[in-house]
PDB file of C-alpha atoms in Angstrom:
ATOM      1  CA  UNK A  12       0.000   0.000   0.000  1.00  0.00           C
ATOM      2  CA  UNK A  13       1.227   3.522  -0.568  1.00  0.00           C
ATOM      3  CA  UNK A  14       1.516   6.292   1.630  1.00  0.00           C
ATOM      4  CA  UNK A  15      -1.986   7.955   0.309  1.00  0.00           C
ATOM      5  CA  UNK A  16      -3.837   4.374   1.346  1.00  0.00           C
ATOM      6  CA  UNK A  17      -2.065   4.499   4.977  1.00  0.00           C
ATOM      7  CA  UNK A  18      -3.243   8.400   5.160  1.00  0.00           C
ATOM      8  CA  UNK A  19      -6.561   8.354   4.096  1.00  0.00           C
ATOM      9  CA  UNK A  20      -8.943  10.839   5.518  1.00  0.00           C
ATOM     10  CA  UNK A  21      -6.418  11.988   7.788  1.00  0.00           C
ATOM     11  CA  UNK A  22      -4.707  15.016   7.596  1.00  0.00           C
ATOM     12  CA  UNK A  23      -0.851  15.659   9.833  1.00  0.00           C
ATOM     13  CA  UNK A  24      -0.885  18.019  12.567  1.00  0.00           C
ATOM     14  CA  UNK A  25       2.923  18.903  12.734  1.00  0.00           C
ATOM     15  CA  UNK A  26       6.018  17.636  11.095  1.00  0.00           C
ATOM     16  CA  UNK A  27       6.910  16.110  14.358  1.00  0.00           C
ATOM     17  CA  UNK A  28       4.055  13.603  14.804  1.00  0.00           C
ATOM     18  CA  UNK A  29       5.481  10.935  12.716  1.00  0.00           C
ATOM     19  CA  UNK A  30       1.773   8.676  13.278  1.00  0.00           C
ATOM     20  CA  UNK A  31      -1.346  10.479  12.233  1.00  0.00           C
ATOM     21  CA  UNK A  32      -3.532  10.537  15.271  1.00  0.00           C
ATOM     22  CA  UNK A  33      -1.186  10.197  17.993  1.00  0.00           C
ATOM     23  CA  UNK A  34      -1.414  13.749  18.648  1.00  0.00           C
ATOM     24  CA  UNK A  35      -5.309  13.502  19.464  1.00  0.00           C
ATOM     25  CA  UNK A  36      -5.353   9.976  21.340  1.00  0.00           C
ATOM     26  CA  UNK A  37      -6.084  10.129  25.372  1.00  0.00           C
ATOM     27  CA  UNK A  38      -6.607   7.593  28.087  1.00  0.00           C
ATOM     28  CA  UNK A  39     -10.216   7.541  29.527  1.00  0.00           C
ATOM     29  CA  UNK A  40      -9.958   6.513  33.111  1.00  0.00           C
ATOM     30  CA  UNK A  41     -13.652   5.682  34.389  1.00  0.00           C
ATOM     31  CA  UNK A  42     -14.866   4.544  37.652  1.00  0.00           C
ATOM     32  CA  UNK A  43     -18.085   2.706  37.480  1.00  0.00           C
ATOM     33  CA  UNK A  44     -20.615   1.414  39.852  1.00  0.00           C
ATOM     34  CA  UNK A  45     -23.428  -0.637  37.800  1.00  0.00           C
ATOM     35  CA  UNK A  46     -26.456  -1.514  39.423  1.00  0.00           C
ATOM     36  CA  UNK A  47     -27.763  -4.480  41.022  1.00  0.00           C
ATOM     37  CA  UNK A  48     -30.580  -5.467  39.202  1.00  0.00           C
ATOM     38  CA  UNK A  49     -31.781  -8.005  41.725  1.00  0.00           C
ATOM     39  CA  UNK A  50     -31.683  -5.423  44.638  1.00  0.00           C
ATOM     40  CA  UNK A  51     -32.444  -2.510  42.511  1.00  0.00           C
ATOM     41  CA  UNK A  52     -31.751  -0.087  45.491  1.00  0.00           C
ATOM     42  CA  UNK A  53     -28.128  -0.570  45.695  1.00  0.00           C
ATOM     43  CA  UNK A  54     -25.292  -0.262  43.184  1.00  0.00           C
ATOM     44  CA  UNK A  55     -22.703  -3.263  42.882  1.00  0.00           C
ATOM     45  CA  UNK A  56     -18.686  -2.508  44.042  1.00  0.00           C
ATOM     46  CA  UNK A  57     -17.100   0.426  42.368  1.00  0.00           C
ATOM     47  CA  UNK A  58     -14.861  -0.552  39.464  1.00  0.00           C
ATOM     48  CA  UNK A  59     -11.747   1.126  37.520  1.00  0.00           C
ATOM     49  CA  UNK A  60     -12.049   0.636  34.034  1.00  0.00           C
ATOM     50  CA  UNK A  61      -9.411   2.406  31.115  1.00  0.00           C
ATOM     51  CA  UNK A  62      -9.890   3.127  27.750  1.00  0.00           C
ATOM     52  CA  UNK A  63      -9.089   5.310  25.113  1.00  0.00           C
ATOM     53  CA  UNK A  64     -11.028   7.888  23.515  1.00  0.00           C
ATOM     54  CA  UNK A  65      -9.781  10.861  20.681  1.00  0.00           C
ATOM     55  CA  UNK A  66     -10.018  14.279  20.967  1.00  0.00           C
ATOM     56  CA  UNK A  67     -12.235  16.361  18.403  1.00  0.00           C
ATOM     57  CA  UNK A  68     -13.085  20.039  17.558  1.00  0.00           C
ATOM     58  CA  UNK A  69     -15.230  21.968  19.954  1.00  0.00           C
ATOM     59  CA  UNK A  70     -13.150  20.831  23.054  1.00  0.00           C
ATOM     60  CA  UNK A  71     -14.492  17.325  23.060  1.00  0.00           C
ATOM     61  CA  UNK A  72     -13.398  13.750  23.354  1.00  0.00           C
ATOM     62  CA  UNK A  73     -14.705  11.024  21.742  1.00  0.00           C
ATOM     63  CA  UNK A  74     -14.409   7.475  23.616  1.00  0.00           C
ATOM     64  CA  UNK A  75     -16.563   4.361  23.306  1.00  0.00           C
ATOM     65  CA  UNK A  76     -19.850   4.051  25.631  1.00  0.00           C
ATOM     66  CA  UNK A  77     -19.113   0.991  27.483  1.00  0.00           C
ATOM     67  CA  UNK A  78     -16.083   2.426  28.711  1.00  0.00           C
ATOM     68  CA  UNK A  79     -18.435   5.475  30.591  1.00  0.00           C
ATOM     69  CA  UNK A  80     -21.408   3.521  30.829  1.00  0.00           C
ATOM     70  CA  UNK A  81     -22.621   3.121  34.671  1.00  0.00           C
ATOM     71  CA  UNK A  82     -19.442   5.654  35.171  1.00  0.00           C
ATOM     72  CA  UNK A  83     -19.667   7.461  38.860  1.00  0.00           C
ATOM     73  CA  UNK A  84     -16.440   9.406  37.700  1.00  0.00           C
ATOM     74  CA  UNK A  85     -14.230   9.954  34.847  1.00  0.00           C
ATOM     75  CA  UNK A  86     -10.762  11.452  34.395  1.00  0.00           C
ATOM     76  CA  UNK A  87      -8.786  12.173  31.105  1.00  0.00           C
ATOM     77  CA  UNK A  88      -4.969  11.788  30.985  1.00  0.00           C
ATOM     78  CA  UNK A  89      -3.129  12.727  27.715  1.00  0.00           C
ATOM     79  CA  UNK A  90      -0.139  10.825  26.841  1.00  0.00           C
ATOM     80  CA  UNK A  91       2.825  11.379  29.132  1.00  0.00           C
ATOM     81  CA  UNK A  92       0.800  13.153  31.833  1.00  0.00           C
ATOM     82  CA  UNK A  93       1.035  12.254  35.270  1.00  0.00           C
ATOM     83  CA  UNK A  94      -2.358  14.380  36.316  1.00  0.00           C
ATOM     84  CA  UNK A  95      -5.825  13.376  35.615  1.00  0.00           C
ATOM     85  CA  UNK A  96      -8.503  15.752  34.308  1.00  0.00           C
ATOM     86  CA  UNK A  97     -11.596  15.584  35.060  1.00  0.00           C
ATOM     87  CA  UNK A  98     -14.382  15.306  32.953  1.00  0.00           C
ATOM     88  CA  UNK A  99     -17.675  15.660  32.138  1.00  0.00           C
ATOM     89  CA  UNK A 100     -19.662  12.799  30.303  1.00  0.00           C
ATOM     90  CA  UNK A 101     -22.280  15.227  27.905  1.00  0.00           C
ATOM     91  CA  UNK A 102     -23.778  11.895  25.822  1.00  0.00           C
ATOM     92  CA  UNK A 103     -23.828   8.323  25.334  1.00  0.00           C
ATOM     93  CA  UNK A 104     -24.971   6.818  22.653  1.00  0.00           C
ATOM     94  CA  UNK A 105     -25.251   2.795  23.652  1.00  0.00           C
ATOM     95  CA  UNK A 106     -26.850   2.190  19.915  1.00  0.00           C
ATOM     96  CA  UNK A 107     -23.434   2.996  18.467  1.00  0.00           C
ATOM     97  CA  UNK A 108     -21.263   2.613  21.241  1.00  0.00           C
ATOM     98  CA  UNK A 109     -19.959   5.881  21.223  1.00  0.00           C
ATOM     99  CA  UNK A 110     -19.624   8.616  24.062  1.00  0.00           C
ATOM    100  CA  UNK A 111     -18.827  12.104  23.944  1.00  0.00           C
ATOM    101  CA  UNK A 112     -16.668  13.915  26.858  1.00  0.00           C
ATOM    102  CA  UNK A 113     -15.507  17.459  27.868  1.00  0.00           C
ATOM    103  CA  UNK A 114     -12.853  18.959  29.641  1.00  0.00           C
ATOM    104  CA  UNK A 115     -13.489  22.577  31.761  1.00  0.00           C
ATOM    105  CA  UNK A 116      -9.520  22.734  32.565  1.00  0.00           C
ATOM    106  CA  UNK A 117      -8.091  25.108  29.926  1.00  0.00           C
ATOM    107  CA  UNK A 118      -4.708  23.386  30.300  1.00  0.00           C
ATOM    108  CA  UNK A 119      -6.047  19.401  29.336  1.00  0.00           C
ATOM    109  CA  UNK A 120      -6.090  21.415  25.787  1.00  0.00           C
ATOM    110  CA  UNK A 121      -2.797  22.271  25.237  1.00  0.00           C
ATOM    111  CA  UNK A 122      -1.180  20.802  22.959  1.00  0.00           C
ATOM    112  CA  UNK A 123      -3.223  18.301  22.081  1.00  0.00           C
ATOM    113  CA  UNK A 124      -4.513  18.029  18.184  1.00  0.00           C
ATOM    114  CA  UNK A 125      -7.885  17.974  17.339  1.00  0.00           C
ATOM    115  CA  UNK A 126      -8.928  14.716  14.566  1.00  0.00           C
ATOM    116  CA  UNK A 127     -10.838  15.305  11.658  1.00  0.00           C
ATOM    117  CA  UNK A 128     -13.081  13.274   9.864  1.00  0.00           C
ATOM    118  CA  UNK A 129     -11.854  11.743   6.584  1.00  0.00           C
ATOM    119  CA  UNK A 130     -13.341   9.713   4.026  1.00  0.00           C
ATOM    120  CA  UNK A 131     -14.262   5.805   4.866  1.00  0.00           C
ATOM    121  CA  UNK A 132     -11.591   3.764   4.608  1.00  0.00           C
ATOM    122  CA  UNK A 133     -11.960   0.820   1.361  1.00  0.00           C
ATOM    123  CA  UNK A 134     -11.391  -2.370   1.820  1.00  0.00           C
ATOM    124  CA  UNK A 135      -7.746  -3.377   1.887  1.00  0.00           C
ATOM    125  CA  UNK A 136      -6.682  -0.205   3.096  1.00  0.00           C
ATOM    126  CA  UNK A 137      -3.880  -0.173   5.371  1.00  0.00           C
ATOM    127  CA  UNK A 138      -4.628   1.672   8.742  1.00  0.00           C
ATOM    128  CA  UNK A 139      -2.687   2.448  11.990  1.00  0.00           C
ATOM    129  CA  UNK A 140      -4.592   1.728  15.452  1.00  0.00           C
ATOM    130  CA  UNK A 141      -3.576   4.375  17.624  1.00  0.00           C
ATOM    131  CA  UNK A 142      -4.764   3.455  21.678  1.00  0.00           C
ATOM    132  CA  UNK A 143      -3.993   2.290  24.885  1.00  0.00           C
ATOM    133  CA  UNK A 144      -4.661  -1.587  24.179  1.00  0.00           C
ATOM    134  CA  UNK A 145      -6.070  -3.855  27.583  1.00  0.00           C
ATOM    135  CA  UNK A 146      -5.682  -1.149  30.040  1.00  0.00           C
ATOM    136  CA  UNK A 147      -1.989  -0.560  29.765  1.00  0.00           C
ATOM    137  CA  UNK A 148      -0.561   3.031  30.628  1.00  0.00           C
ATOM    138  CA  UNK A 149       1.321   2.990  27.384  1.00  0.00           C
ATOM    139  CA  UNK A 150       0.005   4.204  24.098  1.00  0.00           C
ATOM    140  CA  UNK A 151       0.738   1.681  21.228  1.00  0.00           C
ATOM    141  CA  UNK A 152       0.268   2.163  17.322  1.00  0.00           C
ATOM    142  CA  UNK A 153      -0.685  -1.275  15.742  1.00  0.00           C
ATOM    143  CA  UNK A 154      -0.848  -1.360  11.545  1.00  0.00           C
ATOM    144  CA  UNK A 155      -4.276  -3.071  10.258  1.00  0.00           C
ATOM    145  CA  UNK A 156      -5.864  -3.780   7.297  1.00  0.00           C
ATOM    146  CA  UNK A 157      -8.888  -2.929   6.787  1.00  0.00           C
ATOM    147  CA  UNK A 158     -10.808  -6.603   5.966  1.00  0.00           C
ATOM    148  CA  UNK A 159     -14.161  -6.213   5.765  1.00  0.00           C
ATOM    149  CA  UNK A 160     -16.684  -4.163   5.738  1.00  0.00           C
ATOM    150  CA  UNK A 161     -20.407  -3.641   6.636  1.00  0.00           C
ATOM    151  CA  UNK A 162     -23.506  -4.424   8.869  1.00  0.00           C
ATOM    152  CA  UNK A 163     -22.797  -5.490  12.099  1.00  0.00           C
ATOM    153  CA  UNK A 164     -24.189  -6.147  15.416  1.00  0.00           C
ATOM    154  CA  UNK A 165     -22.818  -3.849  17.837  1.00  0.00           C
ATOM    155  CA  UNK A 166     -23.349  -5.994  21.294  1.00  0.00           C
ATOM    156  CA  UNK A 167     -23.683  -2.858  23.671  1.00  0.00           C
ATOM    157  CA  UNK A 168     -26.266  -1.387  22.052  1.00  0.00           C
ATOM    158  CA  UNK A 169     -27.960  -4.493  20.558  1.00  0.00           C
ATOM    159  CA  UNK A 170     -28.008  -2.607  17.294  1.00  0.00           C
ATOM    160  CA  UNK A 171     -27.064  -3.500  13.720  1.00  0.00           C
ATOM    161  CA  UNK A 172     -24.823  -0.637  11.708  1.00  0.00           C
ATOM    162  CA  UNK A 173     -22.276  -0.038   9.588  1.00  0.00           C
ATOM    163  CA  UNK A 174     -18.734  -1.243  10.405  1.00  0.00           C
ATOM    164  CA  UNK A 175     -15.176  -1.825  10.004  1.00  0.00           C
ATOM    165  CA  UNK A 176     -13.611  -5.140  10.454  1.00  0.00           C
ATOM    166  CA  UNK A 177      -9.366  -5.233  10.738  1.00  0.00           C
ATOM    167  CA  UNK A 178      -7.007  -7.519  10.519  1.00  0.00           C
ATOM    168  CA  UNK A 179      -3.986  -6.510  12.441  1.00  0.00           C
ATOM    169  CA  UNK A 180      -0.691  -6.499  11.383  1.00  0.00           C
ATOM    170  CA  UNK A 181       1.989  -6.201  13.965  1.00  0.00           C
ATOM    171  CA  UNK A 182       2.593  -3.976  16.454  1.00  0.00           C
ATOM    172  CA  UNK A 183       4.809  -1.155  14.902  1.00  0.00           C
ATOM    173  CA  UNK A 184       5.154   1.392  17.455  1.00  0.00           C
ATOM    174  CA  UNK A 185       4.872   1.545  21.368  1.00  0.00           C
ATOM    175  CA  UNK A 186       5.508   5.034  23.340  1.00  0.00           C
TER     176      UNK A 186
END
């Protein structure tokens, strides 16, 4: 694949950031408390539960639902920061397992690179996974390949929509 396929939708944020996204890519640190269906009055033990989520224009941070869902408190830690932010959860959307998050503290901002939407990756196309895989500390970049796509059922939400599969390559980067 050439370097168009590998940068597809994406757009670099400084001549520095050698991987398109890292720039934009936080840790989502959530601590949840789900309910006890059977004794509907209380709330089951309080869990810690990490994740990553992206950050987008408007101040916002995009992470996926079951990562905040049940969530009693979330913080937001960009890469190579020892201090959490708090933040506020304004939407989940368990259909499409997608959240949205804010941060009041001017100074979670700085320097970190808004994403922009691109166009939808083909089939084929070679991708980079930028995240914080099982709950590690550490951000990793994985290349993919982008091996399917279309209708699937998205089990958070119980809902069918449109989606990518990947087949992952190896992992190429960690930080």
């Amino acid at each position: 694949m050439g370097k168009n396929k590998r940068r597809r939708g994406c757009k670099p944020k400084s001549p520095t950031t050698s991987v398109f996204g890292i720039g934009s890519v936080v840790q989502v640190v959530c601590l949840k408390s789900p309910p006890d269906f059977a004794l509907p009055w209380k709330r089951k033990k309080q869990e810690s539960f990490i994740s990553s989520g992206f950050v987008i224009k408007g101040k916002r941070v995009l992470t996926c639902a079951h990562s905040v869902h049940h969530y009693t408190q979330v913080t937001v830690k960009k890469r190579s920061s020892d201090p959490g932010y708090s933040a506020t959860v304004l939407a989940i959307g368990t259909e499409c397992d997608v959240a949205m998050l804010t941060v009041e503290d001017e100074d979670f901002w700085h320097g970190l690179s808004p994403e922009e939407f691109g166009d939808f990756p083909a089939l084929q196309d070679a991708i980079d996974v930028v995240g914080y895989p099982q709950a590690s500390d550490t951000i990793s970049v994985t290349s993919a390949v982008v091996s399917g796509i279309g209708i699937i059922p998205y089990v958070h939400g119980s809902a069918k929509l449109l989606g990518l599969q990947v087949r992952l390559k190896r992992l190429t980067s960690p930080f």
